Short mmCIF file of C-alpha atoms in Angstrom, two decimals:
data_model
loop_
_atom_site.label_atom_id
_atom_site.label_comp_id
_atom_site.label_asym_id
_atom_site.label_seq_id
_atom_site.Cartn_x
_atom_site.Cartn_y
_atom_site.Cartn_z
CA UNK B 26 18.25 -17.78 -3.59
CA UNK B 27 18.60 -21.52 -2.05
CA UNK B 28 16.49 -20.51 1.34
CA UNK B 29 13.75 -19.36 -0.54
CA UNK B 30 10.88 -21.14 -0.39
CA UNK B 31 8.20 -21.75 -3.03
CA UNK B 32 4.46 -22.89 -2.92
CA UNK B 33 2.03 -24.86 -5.50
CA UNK B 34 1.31 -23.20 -9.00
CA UNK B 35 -1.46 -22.30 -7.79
CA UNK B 36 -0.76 -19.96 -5.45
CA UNK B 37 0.92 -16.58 -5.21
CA UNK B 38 2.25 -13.77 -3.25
CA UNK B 39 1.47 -13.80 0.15
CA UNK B 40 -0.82 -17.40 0.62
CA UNK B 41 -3.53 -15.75 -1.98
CA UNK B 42 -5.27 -18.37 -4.38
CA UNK B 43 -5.00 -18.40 -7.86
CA UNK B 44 -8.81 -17.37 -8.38
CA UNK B 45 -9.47 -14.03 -7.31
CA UNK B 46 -10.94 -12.82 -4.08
CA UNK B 47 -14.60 -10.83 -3.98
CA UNK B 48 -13.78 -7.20 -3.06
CA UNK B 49 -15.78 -6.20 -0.19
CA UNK B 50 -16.36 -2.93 -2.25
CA UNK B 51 -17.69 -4.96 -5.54
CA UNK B 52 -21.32 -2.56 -5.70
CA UNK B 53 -21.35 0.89 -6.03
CA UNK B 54 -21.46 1.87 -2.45
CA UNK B 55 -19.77 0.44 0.43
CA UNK B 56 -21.25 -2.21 2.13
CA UNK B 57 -23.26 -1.22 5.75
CA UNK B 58 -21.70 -3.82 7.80
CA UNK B 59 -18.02 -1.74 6.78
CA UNK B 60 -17.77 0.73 9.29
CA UNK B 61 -14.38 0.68 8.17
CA UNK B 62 -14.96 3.11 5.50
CA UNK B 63 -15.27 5.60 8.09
CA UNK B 64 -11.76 5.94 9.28
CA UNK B 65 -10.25 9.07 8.17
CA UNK B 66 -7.53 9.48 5.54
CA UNK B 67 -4.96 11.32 7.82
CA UNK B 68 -5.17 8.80 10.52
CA UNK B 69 -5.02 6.10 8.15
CA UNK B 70 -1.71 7.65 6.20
CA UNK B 71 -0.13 7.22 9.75
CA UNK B 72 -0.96 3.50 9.88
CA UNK B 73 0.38 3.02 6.53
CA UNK B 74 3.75 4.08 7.52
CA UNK B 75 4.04 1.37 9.90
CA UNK B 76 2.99 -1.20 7.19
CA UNK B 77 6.27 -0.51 4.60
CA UNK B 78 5.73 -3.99 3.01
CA UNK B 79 3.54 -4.42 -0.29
CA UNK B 80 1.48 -7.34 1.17
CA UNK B 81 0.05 -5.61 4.23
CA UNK B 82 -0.42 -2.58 1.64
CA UNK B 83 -2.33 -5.05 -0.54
CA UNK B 84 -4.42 -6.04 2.06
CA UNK B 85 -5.03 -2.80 2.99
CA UNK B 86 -6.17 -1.71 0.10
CA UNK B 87 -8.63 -4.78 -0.60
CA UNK B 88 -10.62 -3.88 2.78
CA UNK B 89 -12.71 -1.24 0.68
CA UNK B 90 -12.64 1.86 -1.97
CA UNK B 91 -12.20 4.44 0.66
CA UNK B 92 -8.70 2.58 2.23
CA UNK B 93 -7.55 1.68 -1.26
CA UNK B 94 -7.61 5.39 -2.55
CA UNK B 95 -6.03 6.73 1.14
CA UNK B 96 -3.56 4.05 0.33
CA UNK B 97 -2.73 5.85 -3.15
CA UNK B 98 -2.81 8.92 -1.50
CA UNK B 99 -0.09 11.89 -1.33
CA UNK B 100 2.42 11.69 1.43
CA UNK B 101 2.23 8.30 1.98
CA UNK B 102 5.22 6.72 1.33
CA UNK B 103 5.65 4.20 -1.69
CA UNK B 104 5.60 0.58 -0.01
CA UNK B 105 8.87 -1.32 -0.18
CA UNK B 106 9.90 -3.26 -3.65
CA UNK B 107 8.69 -6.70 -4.63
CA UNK B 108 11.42 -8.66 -6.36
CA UNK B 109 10.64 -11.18 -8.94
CA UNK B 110 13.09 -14.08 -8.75
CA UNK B 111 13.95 -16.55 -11.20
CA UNK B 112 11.25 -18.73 -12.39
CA UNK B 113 8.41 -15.75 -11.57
CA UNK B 114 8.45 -15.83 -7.74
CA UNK B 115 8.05 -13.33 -6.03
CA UNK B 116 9.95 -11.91 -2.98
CA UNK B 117 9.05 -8.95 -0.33
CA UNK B 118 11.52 -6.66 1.52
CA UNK B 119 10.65 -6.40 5.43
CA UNK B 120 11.85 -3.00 7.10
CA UNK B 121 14.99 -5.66 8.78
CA UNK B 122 16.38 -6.04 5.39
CA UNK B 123 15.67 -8.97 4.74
CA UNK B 124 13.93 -11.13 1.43
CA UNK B 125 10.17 -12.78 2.94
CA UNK B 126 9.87 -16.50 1.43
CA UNK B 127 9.44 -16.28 -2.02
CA UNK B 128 6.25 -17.49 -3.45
CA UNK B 129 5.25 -18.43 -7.16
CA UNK B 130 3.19 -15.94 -9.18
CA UNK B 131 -0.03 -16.09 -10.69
CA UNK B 132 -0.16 -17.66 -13.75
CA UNK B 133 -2.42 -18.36 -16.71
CA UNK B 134 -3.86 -21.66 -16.17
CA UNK B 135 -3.26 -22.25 -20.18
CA UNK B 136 0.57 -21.46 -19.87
CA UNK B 137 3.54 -23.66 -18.93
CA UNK B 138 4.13 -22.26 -15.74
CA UNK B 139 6.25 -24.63 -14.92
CA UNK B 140 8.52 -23.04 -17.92
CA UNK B 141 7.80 -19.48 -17.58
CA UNK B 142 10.20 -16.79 -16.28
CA UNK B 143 10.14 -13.28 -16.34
CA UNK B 144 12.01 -10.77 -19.03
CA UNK B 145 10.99 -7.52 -17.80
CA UNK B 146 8.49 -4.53 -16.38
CA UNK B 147 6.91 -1.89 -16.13
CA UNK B 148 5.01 -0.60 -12.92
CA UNK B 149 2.90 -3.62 -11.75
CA UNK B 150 2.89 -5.64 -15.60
CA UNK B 151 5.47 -8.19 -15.94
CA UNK B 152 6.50 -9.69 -19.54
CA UNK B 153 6.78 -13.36 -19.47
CA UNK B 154 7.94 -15.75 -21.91
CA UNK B 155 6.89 -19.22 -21.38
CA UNK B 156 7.54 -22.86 -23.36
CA UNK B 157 11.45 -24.36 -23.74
CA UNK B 158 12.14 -21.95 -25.96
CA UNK B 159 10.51 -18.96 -25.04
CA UNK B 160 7.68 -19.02 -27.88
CA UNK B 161 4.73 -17.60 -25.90
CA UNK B 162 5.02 -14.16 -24.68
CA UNK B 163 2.40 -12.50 -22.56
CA UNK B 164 2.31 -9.54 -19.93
CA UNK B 165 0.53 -10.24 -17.20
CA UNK B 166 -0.54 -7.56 -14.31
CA UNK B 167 1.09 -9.07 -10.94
CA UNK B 168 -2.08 -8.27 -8.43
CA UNK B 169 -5.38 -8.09 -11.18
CA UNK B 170 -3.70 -11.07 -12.95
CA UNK B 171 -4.90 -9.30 -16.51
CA UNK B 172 -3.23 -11.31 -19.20
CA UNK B 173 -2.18 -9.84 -22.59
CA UNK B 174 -1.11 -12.35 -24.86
CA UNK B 175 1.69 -10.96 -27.57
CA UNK B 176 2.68 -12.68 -31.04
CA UNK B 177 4.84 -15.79 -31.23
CA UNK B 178 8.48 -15.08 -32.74
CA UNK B 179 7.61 -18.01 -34.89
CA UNK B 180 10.41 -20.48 -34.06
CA UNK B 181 11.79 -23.18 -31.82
CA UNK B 182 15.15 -21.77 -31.66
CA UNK B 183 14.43 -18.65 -30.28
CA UNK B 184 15.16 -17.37 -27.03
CA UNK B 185 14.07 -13.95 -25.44
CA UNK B 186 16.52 -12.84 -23.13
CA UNK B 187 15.32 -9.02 -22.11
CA UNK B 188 12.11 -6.80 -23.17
CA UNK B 189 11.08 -3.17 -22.02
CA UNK B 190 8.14 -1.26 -22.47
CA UNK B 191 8.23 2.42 -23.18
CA UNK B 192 4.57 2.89 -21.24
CA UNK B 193 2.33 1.07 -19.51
CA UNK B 194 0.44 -1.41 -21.53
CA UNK B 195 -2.52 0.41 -20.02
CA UNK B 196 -1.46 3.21 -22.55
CA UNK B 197 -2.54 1.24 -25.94
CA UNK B 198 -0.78 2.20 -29.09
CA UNK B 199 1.83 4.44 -27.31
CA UNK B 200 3.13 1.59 -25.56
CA UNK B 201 5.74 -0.21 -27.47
CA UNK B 202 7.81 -3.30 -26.44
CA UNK B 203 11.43 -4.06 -27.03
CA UNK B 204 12.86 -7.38 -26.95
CA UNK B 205 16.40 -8.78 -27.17
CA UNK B 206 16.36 -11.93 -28.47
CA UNK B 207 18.66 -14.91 -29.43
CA UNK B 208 17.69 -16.77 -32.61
CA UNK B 209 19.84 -19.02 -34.62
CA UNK B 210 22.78 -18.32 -32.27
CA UNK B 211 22.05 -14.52 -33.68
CA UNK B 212 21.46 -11.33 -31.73
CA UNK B 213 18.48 -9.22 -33.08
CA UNK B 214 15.96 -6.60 -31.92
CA UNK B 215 12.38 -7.14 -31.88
CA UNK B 216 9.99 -4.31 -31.88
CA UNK B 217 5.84 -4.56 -30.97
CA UNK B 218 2.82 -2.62 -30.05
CA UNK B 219 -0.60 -2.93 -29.84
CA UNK B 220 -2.87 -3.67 -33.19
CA UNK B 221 0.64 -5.38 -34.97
CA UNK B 222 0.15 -8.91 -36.12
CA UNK B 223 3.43 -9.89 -35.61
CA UNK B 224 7.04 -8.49 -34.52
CA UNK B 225 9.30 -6.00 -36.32
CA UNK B 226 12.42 -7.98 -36.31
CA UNK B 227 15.90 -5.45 -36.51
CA UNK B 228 19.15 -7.02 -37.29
CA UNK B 229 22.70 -5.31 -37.16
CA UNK B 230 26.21 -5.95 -36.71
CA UNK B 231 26.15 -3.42 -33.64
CA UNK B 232 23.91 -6.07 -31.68
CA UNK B 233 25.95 -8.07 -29.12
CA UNK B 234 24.91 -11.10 -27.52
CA UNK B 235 24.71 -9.52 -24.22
CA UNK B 236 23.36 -6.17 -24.03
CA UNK B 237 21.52 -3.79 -21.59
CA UNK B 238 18.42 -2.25 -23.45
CA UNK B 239 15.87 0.58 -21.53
CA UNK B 240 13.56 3.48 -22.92
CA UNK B 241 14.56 7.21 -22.09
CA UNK B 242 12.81 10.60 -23.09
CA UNK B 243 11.15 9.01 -26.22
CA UNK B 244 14.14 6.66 -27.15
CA UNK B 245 15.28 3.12 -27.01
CA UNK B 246 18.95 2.89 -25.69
CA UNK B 247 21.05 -0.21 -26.22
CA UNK B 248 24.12 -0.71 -23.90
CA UNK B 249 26.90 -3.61 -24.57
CA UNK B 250 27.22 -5.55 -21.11
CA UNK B 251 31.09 -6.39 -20.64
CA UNK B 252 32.08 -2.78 -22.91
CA UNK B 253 31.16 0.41 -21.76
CA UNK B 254 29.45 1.22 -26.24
CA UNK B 255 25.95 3.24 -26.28
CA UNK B 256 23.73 3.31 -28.76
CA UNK B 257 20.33 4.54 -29.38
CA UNK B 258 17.81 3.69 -31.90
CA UNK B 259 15.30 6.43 -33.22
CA UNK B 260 11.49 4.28 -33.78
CA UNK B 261 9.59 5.35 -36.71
CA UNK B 262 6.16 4.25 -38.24
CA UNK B 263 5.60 2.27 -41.46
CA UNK B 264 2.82 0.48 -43.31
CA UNK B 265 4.05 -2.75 -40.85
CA UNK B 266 4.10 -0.38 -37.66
CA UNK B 267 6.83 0.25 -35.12
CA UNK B 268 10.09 0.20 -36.67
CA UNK B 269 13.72 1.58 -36.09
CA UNK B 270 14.48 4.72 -38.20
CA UNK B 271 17.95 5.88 -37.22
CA UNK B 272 20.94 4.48 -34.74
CA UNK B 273 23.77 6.22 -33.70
CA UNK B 274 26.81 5.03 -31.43
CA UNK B 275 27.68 7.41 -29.00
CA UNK B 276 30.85 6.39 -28.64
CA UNK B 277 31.70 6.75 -24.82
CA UNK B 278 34.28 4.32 -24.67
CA UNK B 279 36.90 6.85 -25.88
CA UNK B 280 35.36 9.12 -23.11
CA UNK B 281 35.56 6.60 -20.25
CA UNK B 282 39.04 6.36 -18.09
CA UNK B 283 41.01 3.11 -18.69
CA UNK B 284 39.84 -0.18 -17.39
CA UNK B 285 41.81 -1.61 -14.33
CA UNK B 286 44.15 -3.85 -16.41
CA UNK B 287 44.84 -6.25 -18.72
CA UNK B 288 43.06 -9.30 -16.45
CA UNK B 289 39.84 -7.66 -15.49
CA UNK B 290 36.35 -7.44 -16.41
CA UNK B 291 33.62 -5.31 -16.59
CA UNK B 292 29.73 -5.12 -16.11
CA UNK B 293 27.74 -2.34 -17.49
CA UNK B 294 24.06 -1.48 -16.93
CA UNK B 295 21.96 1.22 -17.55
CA UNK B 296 19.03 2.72 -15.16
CA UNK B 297 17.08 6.36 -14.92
CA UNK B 298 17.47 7.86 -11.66
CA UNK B 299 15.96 11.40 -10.95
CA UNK B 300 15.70 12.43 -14.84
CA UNK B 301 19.02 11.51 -15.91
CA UNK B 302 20.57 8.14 -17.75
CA UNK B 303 22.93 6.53 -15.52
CA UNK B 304 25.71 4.34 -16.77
CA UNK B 305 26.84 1.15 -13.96
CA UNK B 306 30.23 0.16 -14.07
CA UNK B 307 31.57 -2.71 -11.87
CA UNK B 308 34.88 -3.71 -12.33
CA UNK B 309 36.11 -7.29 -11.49
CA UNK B 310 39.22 -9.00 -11.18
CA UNK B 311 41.44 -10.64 -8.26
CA UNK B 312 42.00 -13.90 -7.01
CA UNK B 313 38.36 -14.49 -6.67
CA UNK B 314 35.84 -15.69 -9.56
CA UNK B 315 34.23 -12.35 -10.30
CA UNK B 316 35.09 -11.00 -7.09
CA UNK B 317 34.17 -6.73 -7.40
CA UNK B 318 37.01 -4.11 -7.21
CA UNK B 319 34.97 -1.19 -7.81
CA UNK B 320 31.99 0.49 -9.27
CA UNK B 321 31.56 3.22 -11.07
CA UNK B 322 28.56 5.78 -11.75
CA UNK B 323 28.23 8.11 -14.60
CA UNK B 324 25.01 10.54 -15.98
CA UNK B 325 25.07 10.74 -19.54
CA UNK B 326 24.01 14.21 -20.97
CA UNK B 327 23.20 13.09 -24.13
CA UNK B 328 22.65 16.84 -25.14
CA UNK B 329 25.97 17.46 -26.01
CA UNK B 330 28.31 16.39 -28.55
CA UNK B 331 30.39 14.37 -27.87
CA UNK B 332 27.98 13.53 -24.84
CA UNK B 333 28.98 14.55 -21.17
CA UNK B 334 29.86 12.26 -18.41
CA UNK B 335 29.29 13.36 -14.98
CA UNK B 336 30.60 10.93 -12.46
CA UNK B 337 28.06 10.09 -9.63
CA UNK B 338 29.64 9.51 -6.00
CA UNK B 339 26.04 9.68 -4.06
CA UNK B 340 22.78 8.73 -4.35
CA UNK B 341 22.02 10.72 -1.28
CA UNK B 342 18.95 8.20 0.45
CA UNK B 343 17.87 6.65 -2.96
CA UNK B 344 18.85 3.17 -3.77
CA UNK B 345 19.05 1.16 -6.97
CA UNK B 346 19.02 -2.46 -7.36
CA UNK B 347 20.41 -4.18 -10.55
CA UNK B 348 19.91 -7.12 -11.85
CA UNK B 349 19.29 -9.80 -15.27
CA UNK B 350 15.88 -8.10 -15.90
CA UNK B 351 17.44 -4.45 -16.04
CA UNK B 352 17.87 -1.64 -13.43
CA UNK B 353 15.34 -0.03 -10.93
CA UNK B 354 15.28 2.91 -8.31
CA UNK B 355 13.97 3.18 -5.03
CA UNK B 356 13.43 6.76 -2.65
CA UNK B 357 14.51 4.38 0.37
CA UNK B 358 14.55 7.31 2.40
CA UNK B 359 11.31 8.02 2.65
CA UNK B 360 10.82 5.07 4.88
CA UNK B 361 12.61 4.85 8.42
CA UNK B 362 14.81 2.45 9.50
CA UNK B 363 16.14 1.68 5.72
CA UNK B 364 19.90 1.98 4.39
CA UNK B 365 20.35 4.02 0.87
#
């Protein structure tokens, strides 16, 4: 976004330096000078609701242990999305609508930062990739600024375009990470978890240059960006660890209604939304350079043969944003004053 605006390295979200600030709640009992503490939950909860943004929640929750678990309490509603830009900035929504300046993240002072973007998530971890091409990799948590390094691919003319997790890294072993990378002008698939030395590299003739990748019930789907072709890849354990045991095209192409014509294009993405797999058509053509005609929504059943495909015409007060790094949702209606 060319209004955005962007601070120092060494800064981050919301004007807070790079080295971390002393929580007032650092012993193991609330100070006595933070009469604070004393503020009931309930009354709290109804504070919260008038601060939907994820910095005023922050510093909420940094004012001491008994406003930080309120904070995480039930029936307070989830505080509005943080969008990482380009170039690891990040971006609040305000209740108006609107993007707040964007500021750069924290980084390791050891990294090129000044190199480093973002290549996906999961809850508050980000996976970076840093370096011309890519080489480092790293997931770093956006507010405790824990940094887990990951191996190298090993080459200079590698580029990682997209990576998932299938838990939090918080998880150990059971979370594994999925890359999609470009090396030698070649898709492939690169599979990791914790206590592997180095990557688990998959190549196949299925693997297009642009894909859409995301973990669902236990599997790793693969989606072709500009063709509507599914696949999903069955992970297995070896002597090496993590590695891909079956795939299987789904073939929902033949199951899909025909494009618009001859001179448009398509975009495809995949997201979960309440359970289910959704598949994201948008359909472009016109006069206009990738100017939209229409979208479409489907939920895959994937528990039938040939799978089912229920069109979607609501989200009722949910919303989803899509973008580079993958799909996300968001209960929007749980906060007033903001659009599904």
């Amino acid at each position: 976004m060319n209004s955005a605006t962007e601070t120092a390295v060494g800064e981050v979200f919301e004007e807070m330096p790079q080295e971390k600030r002393a929580r007032t709640d650092a012993g193991d009992e609330d100070p006595p000078w933070s009469s604070w503490a004393g503020l009931q939950p309930d009354a709290l909860g109804v504070v919260l609701s008038f601060l939907p943004c994820l910095a005023d929640r922050a510093r909420v929750r940094s004012v001491c242990r008994q406003w930080r678990a309120a904070a995480r309490g039930r029936g307070v509603a989830p505080p509005l999305p943080l969008l990482v830009l380009p170039r690891f900035r990040f971006a609040g929504l305000t209740p108006g609508g609107v993007l707040a300046p964007a500021r750069r993240a924290w980084m390791p002072p050891e990294l090129d930062a000044d190199n480093a973007y973002c290549v996906g998530s999961s809850d508050a971890w980000l996976m970076g990739a840093a370096g011309p091409a890519g080489g480092e990799c790293f997931l770093v948590h956006a507010f405790s600024h824990e940094v887990r390094r990951l191996p190298p691919f090993g080459t200079s003319d590698c580029s990682l375009r997209k990576a998932v997790l299938s838990a939090s890294p918080e998880s150990g072993p059971n979370s594994i990470v999925a890359a999609f990378i470009i090396r030698r002008s070649k898709p492939e698939l690169a599979l990791w978890r914790s206590g592997m030395k180095s990557w688990r590299v998959c190549r196949h003739a299925l693997l297009a240059g642009h894909v859409d990748i995301a973990f669902y019930q236990g599997k790793l789907y693969m989606l072709w960006r500009f063709m509507p072709c599914l696949f999903s890849f069955e992970l297995g354990e070896d002597e090496r660890g993590v590695t891909v045991s079956h795939m299987k095209d789904f073939m929902i192409e033949k199951l899909l209604p025909s494009t618009l014509g001859l001179y448009h294009e398509l975009s495809c993405n995949m997201v979960e939304w309440s359970g289910r797999l959704l598949l994201i058509i948008r359909y472009y053509g016109g006069y206009q350079p990738r100017s939209r005609v229409k979208v479409k929504v489907f939920a895959v059943d994937l528990s039938t043969y040939p799978v089912g495909l229920a069109e979607i015409r609501s989200f009722g007060s949910d919303c989803i944003f899509l973008g580079s790094g993958g799909g996300k949702t968001f209960p929007a209606g749980q906060h007033g004053g903001v659009e599904a």
